[in-house]
Coordinates of C-alpha atoms and ligand atoms in Angstrom, one line a residue:
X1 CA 211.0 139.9 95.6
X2 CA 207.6 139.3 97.7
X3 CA 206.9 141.6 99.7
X4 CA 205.6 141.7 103.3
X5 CA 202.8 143.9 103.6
X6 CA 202.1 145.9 107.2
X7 CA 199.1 145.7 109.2
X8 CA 198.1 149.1 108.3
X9 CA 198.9 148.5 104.3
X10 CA 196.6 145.2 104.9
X11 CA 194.1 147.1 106.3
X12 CA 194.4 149.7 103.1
X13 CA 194.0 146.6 100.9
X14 CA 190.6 145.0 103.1
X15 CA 189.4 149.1 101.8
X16 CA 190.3 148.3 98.3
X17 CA 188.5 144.8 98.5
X18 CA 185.7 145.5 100.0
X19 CA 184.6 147.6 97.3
X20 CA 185.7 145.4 94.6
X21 CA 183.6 142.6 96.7
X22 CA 180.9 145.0 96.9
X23 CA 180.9 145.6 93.0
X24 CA 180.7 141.8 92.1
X25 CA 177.6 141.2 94.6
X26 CA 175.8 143.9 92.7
X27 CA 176.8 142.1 89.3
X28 CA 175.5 138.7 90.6
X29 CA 172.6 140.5 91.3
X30 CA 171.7 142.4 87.9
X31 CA 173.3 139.3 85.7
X32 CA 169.8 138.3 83.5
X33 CA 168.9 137.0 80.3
X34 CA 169.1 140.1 77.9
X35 CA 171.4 142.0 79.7
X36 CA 174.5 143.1 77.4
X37 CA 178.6 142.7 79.4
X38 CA 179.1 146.4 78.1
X39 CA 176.4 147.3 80.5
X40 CA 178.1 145.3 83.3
X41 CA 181.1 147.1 82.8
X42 CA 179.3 150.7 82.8
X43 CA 177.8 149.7 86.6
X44 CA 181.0 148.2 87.5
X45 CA 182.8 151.4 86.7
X46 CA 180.2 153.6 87.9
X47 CA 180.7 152.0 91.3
X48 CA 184.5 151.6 91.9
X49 CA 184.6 155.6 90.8
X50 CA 181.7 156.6 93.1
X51 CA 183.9 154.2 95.9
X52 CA 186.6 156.7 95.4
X53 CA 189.1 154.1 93.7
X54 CA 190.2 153.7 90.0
X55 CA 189.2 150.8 88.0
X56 CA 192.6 148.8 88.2
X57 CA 192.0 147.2 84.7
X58 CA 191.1 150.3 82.8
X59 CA 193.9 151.0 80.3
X60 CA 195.9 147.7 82.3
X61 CA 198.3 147.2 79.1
X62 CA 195.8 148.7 76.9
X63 CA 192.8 146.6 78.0
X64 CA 189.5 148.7 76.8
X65 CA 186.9 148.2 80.3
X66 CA 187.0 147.9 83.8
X67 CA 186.0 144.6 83.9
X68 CA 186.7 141.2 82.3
X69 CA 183.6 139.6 81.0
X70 CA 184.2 135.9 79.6
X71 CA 181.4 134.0 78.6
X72 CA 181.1 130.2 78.6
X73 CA 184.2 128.7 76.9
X74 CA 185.6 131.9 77.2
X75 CA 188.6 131.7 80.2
X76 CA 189.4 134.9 81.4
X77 CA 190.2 138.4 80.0
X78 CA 187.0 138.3 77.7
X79 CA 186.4 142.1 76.3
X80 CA 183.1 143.5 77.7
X81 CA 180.8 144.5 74.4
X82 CA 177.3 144.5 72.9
X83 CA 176.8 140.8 73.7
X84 CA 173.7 139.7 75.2
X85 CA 173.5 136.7 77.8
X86 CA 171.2 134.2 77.2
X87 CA 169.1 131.5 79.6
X88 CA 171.9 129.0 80.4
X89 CA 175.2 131.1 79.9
X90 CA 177.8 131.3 82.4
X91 CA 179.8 134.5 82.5
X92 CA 182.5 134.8 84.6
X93 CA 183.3 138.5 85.7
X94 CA 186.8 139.9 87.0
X95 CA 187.8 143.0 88.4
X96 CA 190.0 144.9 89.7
X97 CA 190.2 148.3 92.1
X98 CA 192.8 150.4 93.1
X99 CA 191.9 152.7 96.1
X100 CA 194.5 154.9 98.1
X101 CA 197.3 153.3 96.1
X102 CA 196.1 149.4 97.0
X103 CA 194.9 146.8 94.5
X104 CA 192.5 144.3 95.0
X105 CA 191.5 141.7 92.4
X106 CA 188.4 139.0 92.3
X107 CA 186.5 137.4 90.0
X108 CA 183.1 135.1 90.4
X109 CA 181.6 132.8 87.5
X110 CA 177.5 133.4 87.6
X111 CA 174.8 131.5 86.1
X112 CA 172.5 133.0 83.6
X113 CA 169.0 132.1 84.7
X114 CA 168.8 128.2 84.6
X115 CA 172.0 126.3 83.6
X116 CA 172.8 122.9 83.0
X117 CA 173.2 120.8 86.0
X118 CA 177.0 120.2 84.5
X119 CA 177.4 123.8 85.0
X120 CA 176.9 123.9 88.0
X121 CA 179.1 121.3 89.0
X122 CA 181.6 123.7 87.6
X123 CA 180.6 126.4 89.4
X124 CA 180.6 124.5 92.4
X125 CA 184.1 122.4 91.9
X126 CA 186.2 126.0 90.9
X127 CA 184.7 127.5 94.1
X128 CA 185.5 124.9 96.8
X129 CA 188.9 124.9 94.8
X130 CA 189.7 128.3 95.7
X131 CA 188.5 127.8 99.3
X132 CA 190.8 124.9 99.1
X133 CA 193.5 127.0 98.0
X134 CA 193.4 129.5 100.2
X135 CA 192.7 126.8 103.0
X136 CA 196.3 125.8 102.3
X137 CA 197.7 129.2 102.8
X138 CA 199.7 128.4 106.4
X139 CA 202.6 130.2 107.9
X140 CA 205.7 128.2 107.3
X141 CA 203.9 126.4 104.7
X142 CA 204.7 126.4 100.9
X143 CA 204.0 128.5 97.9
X144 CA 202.9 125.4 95.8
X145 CA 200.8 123.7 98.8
X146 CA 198.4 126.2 97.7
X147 CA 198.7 125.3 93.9
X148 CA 198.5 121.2 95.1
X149 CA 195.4 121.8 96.9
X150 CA 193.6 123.6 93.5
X151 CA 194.7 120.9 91.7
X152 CA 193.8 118.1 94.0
X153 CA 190.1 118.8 94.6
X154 CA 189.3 120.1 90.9
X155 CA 191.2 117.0 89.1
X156 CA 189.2 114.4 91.7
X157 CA 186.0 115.7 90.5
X158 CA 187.1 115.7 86.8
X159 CA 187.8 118.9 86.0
X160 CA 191.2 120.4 84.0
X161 CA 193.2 123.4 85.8
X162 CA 194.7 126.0 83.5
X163 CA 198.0 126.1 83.6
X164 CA 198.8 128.8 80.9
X165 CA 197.8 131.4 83.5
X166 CA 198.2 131.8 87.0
X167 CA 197.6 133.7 90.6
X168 CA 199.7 136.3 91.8
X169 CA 201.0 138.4 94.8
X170 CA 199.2 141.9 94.8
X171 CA 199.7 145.2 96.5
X172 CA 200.9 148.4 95.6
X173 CA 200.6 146.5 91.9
X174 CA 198.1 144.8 90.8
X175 CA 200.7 142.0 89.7
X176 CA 203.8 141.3 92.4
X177 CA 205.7 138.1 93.1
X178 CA 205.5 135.3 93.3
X179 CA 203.4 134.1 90.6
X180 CA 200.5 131.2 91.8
X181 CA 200.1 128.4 89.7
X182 CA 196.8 126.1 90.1
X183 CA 198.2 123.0 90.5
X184 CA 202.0 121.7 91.3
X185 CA 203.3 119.2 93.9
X186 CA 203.1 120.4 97.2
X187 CA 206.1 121.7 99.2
X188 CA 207.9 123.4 96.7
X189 CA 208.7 127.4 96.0
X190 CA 209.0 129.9 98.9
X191 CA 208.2 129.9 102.6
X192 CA 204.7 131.5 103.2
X193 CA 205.1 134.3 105.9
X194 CA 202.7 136.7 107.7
X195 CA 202.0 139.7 105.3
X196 CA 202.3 138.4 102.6
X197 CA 199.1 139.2 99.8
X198 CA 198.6 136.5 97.1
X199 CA 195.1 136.7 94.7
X200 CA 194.4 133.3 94.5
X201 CA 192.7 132.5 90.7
X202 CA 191.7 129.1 89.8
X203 CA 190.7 128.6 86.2
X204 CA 188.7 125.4 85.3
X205 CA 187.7 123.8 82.4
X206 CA 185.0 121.3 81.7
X207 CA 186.8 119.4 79.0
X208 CA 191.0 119.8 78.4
X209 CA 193.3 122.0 79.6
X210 CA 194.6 123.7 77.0
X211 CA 193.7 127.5 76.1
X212 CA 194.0 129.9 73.0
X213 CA 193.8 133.5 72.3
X214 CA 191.3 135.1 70.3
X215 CA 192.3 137.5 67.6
X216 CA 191.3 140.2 69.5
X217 CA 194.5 139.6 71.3
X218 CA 193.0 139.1 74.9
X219 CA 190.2 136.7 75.3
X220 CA 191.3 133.5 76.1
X221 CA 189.3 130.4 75.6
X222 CA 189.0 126.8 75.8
X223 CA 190.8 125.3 72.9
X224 CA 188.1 122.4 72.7
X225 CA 185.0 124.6 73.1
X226 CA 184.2 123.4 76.8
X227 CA 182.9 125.3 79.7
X228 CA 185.5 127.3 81.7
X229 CA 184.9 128.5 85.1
X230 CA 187.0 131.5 87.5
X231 CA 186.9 132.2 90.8
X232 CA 189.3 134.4 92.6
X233 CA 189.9 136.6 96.1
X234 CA 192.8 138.3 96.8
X235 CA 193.8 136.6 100.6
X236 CA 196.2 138.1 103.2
X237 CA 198.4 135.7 105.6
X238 CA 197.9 136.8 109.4
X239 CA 200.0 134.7 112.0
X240 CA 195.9 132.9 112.7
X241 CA 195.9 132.6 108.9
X242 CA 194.3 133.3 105.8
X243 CA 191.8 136.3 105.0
X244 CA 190.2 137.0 102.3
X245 CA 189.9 141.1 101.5
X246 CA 187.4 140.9 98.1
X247 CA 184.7 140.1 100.7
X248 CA 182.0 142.6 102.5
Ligands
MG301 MG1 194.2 138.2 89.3

């Protein structure tokens, strides 16, 4: 069942975003050459707490930090640890909160000093395909118009979607129905109403699609070694349309 969130439970979850958004600009910012993901998580952590909310990840099925830290062809769900970035790596960071009962869930891929001018293009084609996404989020539209339009802009500049994973509806939990794929043909799955909460999670890869887990049991990676990228907000429907709540 989806559920239909009420204003005031919407305006519990902008709370819960806005510090999850205000915890990601602070990782853009201390992101550098030398710095180690364990240390991302500790400020991550450090922050949500001091916010008065819970780290929504912490302990999620067992997972060991508050954040996901997944470097280069690393996907998503990448174990924060003693690794150091280096000049040129891309890390992508998700997180979760959970304040006053509400989850919010959002995840950025940052550069590491200078990266290749490929990577950026990666950067750039995940992010406009999550704007897309969430551009396609109308009243009386379509679940899967939202997946089309991922798929769409990241496949006409070259890219693969990953389709082992996919968004979700959020609330009360951090994952509710329906699930969101990143691609599909459009017009398919449920009606989109007002009040309803999906986080919206594109996954791109460089090179193929396809994905494998490590042995650790929760990093996910490219299968051919390729650059992946994630971006991700967790977007309300008003009757005027979509809003993002992982933003300041
Ligand atoms: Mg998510």
């Amino acid at each position: 069942m989806i559920t239909i969130k009420s204003k005031r439970e919407i305006s519990l979850m902008r709370d819960s975003g806005r510090v999850a958004a205000s915890v990601l600009e602070e990782l853009k910012r201390i992101v550098e050459p030398g710095i180690t993901t364990a240390e991302l998580d500790k400020v991550a952590e450090r922050m949500i707490r001091k916010a008065g909310g819970e780290p929504a990840f912490l302990g999620y099925q067992g997972f060991p930090a508050s954040i996901c830290a997944s470097v280069n062809s690393e996907v998503v769900h990448g174990i924060p640890g003693l690794r150091r970035l280096a000049e040129g790596d891309i890390i992508s960071i998700d997180l979760g909160v959970v304040l006053k009962g509400y989850y919010s869930d959002t995840a950025i891929t940052i550069g590491v000093g200078r990266i290749s001018p490929e990577a950026v293009r990666l950067l750039d084609v995940t992010r406009a395909s999550l704007e897309k996404g969430i551009a396609a989020m109308r009243v009386g539209g379509h679940l899967s118009d939202i997946s089309h339009a991922v798929q769409t802009h990241v496949e006409a500049n070259g890219f693969s979607v990953v389709y082992s994973y996919a968004g979700h509806g959020i609330g009360t939990a951090m994952h509710e129905e329906p699930q969101v794929p990143n691609l599909g043909p459009p017009g398919h799955g449920p009606r989109l109403q007002r009040g309803m909460v999906l986080a919206i999670e594109p996954m791109v890869n460089l090179g193929a699609a396809e994905v494998e887990v490590d042995d650790d049991g929760w990093t996910v990676r490219t299968e051919d070694g390729s650059l992946s990228a994630h971006f991700e907000h967790s977007v309300a429907l008003g009757e005027d349309g979509p809003e993002i709540l992982t933003i300041l």
